[in-house]
Amino acid sequence: MAHTDSARKILLVDDDNFLLDMYGMKFTQAGYAVQVCLSVKDALKALREGFAADALVFDIVMPEADGFAFLEAVRAEKLAPDAVRVALTNQSDDDEKKRAEDFGIDEYIIKASMIPSEVVEAVGKALAKGKR
C-alpha cells in the first residue's frame, strides 16, 4: 500500500545492519521516507537535528543503550511528540511487553511473528489510527 500524499517519515532503529537494510527497503518500497539508525545515539541525533518522524520503529535489545533508554530520552527531550511508537523486537517476554506498554508504545511487534511486509502494514495501521 503506497502512500501518495507527502511521504510519512519513519525513524528505524536497530543494531542489526541486515535488518535495517531489509526493513528500510520495505518501508521505502511502500512509499515512506526512512531514516535508519544503528544505535540509540544516532537516532537521538537525527531527531535533535530535525528529522520529523511520523513513526519511531525501534528494537528493544541493543548494545550501549536499549529501546527503553531511547523512549526515556525521547520523552524527556520532547522529541517527536506526535510520532507513533512501535517496538520491533525479538523480546516475547510479557514483562518486557508490559514495560513497553507502560512507556505508551502504540504497537509491540515480535520480529519472528511477522514477515517484513506485515510489519510495514502494522506500522501503517498504527499511523492511520493517529493516536498522538
mmCIF file of C-alpha atoms in Angstrom:
data_model
loop_
_atom_site.group_PDB
_atom_site.id
_atom_site.type_symbol
_atom_site.label_atom_id
_atom_site.label_comp_id
_atom_site.label_asym_id
_atom_site.label_seq_id
_atom_site.Cartn_x
_atom_site.Cartn_y
_atom_site.Cartn_z
ATOM 1 C CA MET A 1 0.000 0.000 0.000
ATOM 2 C CA ALA A 2 1.868 3.066 -1.240
ATOM 3 C CA HIS A 3 1.228 6.440 0.291
ATOM 4 C CA THR A 4 0.647 9.007 -2.420
ATOM 5 C CA ASP A 5 0.471 12.056 -0.165
ATOM 6 C CA SER A 6 3.726 13.512 1.108
ATOM 7 C CA ALA A 7 5.773 10.615 2.361
ATOM 8 C CA ARG A 8 5.310 9.683 6.000
ATOM 9 C CA LYS A 9 8.636 9.581 7.806
ATOM 10 C CA ILE A 10 9.888 6.519 9.641
ATOM 11 C CA LEU A 11 12.826 6.539 12.055
ATOM 12 C CA LEU A 12 14.075 2.954 12.153
ATOM 13 C CA VAL A 13 16.463 1.973 14.979
ATOM 14 C CA ASP A 14 18.156 -1.421 15.180
ATOM 15 C CA ASP A 15 21.703 -2.595 15.836
ATOM 16 C CA ASP A 16 21.482 -5.214 13.059
ATOM 17 C CA ASN A 17 22.613 -3.835 9.679
ATOM 18 C CA PHE A 18 20.905 -6.620 7.736
ATOM 19 C CA LEU A 19 17.537 -5.946 9.388
ATOM 20 C CA LEU A 20 17.924 -2.181 8.975
ATOM 21 C CA ASP A 21 18.564 -2.640 5.256
ATOM 22 C CA MET A 22 15.684 -5.071 4.823
ATOM 23 C CA TYR A 23 13.087 -3.069 6.763
ATOM 24 C CA GLY A 24 14.381 0.197 5.309
ATOM 25 C CA MET A 25 13.894 -1.174 1.798
ATOM 26 C CA LYS A 26 10.382 -2.465 2.604
ATOM 27 C CA PHE A 27 9.269 0.867 4.080
ATOM 28 C CA THR A 28 10.805 2.774 1.152
ATOM 29 C CA GLN A 29 9.050 0.492 -1.359
ATOM 30 C CA ALA A 30 5.784 1.227 0.457
ATOM 31 C CA GLY A 31 6.290 4.955 -0.107
ATOM 32 C CA TYR A 32 7.751 6.014 3.234
ATOM 33 C CA ALA A 33 10.757 8.276 3.772
ATOM 34 C CA VAL A 34 13.084 6.287 6.036
ATOM 35 C CA GLN A 35 15.952 7.317 8.305
ATOM 36 C CA VAL A 36 17.862 4.255 9.504
ATOM 37 C CA CYS A 37 19.980 4.349 12.655
ATOM 38 C CA LEU A 38 22.307 1.672 14.030
ATOM 39 C CA SER A 39 22.102 2.976 17.597
ATOM 40 C CA VAL A 40 20.015 4.962 20.026
ATOM 41 C CA LYS A 41 22.722 7.638 19.923
ATOM 42 C CA ASP A 42 22.336 8.003 16.136
ATOM 43 C CA ALA A 43 18.539 8.013 16.386
ATOM 44 C CA LEU A 44 18.511 10.743 19.029
ATOM 45 C CA LYS A 45 20.976 12.759 16.948
ATOM 46 C CA ALA A 46 18.671 12.518 13.906
ATOM 47 C CA LEU A 47 15.678 13.680 15.955
ATOM 48 C CA ARG A 48 17.627 16.507 17.618
ATOM 49 C CA GLU A 49 18.797 17.670 14.199
ATOM 50 C CA GLY A 50 15.228 17.969 12.979
ATOM 51 C CA PHE A 51 14.169 14.646 11.448
ATOM 52 C CA ALA A 52 10.395 14.950 11.872
ATOM 53 C CA ALA A 53 9.415 11.308 12.318
ATOM 54 C CA ASP A 54 5.806 10.223 11.978
ATOM 55 C CA ALA A 55 6.743 6.830 13.453
ATOM 56 C CA LEU A 56 9.566 5.607 15.665
ATOM 57 C CA VAL A 57 10.228 1.926 14.957
ATOM 58 C CA PHE A 58 12.874 0.548 17.290
ATOM 59 C CA ASP A 59 14.428 -2.603 18.677
ATOM 60 C CA ILE A 60 14.405 -3.053 22.446
ATOM 61 C CA VAL A 61 17.648 -5.017 22.907
ATOM 62 C CA MET A 62 20.628 -3.046 21.611
ATOM 63 C CA PRO A 63 24.166 -2.545 22.926
ATOM 64 C CA GLU A 64 25.099 0.683 24.714
ATOM 65 C CA ALA A 65 21.506 1.937 25.055
ATOM 66 C CA ASP A 66 18.314 -0.084 24.645
ATOM 67 C CA GLY A 67 14.863 0.798 23.346
ATOM 68 C CA PHE A 68 13.719 1.842 26.813
ATOM 69 C CA ALA A 69 16.609 4.315 27.103
ATOM 70 C CA PHE A 70 15.566 5.603 23.674
ATOM 71 C CA LEU A 71 11.964 6.090 24.822
ATOM 72 C CA GLU A 72 13.121 7.800 28.021
ATOM 73 C CA ALA A 73 15.275 10.273 26.084
ATOM 74 C CA VAL A 74 12.542 10.913 23.505
ATOM 75 C CA ARG A 75 10.071 11.654 26.293
ATOM 76 C CA ALA A 76 12.480 13.723 28.421
ATOM 77 C CA GLU A 77 13.542 15.879 25.470
ATOM 78 C CA LYS A 78 10.052 16.033 23.954
ATOM 79 C CA LEU A 79 11.364 14.714 20.627
ATOM 80 C CA ALA A 80 8.846 13.582 18.001
ATOM 81 C CA PRO A 81 5.912 14.131 20.391
ATOM 82 C CA ASP A 82 3.311 13.162 17.790
ATOM 83 C CA ALA A 83 5.148 10.134 16.409
ATOM 84 C CA VAL A 84 3.672 6.677 16.680
ATOM 85 C CA ARG A 85 5.951 4.422 18.733
ATOM 86 C CA VAL A 86 6.457 0.827 17.565
ATOM 87 C CA ALA A 87 8.687 -1.704 19.316
ATOM 88 C CA LEU A 88 10.056 -4.198 16.789
ATOM 89 C CA THR A 89 11.818 -6.806 18.853
ATOM 90 C CA ASN A 90 12.598 -10.444 19.474
ATOM 91 C CA GLN A 91 11.587 -9.985 23.133
ATOM 92 C CA SER A 92 8.424 -12.023 23.585
ATOM 93 C CA ASP A 93 8.612 -11.817 27.380
ATOM 94 C CA ASP A 94 5.379 -10.495 28.934
ATOM 95 C CA ASP A 95 7.323 -8.338 31.412
ATOM 96 C CA GLU A 96 9.174 -6.612 28.561
ATOM 97 C CA LYS A 97 5.908 -6.061 26.704
ATOM 98 C CA LYS A 98 4.258 -4.624 29.818
ATOM 99 C CA ARG A 99 7.235 -2.320 30.409
ATOM 100 C CA ALA A 100 6.980 -1.103 26.805
ATOM 101 C CA GLU A 101 3.242 -0.542 27.168
ATOM 102 C CA ASP A 102 3.917 1.466 30.331
ATOM 103 C CA PHE A 103 6.018 3.752 28.114
ATOM 104 C CA GLY A 104 2.947 4.314 25.961
ATOM 105 C CA ILE A 105 4.015 2.486 22.822
ATOM 106 C CA ASP A 106 1.393 2.077 20.110
ATOM 107 C CA GLU A 107 2.452 -1.335 18.812
ATOM 108 C CA TYR A 108 4.626 -4.186 20.094
ATOM 109 C CA ILE A 109 5.751 -6.425 17.251
ATOM 110 C CA ILE A 110 7.753 -9.622 17.682
ATOM 111 C CA LYS A 111 10.107 -9.825 14.677
ATOM 112 C CA ALA A 112 9.743 -13.588 14.302
ATOM 113 C CA SER A 113 5.929 -13.387 14.223
ATOM 114 C CA MET A 114 5.624 -11.202 11.098
ATOM 115 C CA ILE A 115 7.242 -11.004 7.705
ATOM 116 C CA PRO A 116 8.625 -7.554 6.794
ATOM 117 C CA SER A 117 5.654 -6.581 4.612
ATOM 118 C CA GLU A 118 3.335 -7.317 7.564
ATOM 119 C CA VAL A 119 5.493 -5.090 9.783
ATOM 120 C CA VAL A 120 5.126 -2.265 7.250
ATOM 121 C CA GLU A 121 1.367 -2.850 7.194
ATOM 122 C CA ALA A 122 1.160 -2.832 11.020
ATOM 123 C CA VAL A 123 3.090 0.449 11.207
ATOM 124 C CA GLY A 124 0.802 1.886 8.516
ATOM 125 C CA LYS A 125 -2.251 0.915 10.564
ATOM 126 C CA ALA A 126 -0.747 2.489 13.696
ATOM 127 C CA LEU A 127 -0.132 5.685 11.711
ATOM 128 C CA ALA A 128 -3.688 5.615 10.377
ATOM 129 C CA LYS A 129 -5.070 5.493 13.907
ATOM 130 C CA GLY A 130 -3.346 8.802 14.558
ATOM 131 C CA LYS A 131 -3.464 8.276 18.321
ATOM 132 C CA ARG A 132 -0.998 11.060 19.138
#
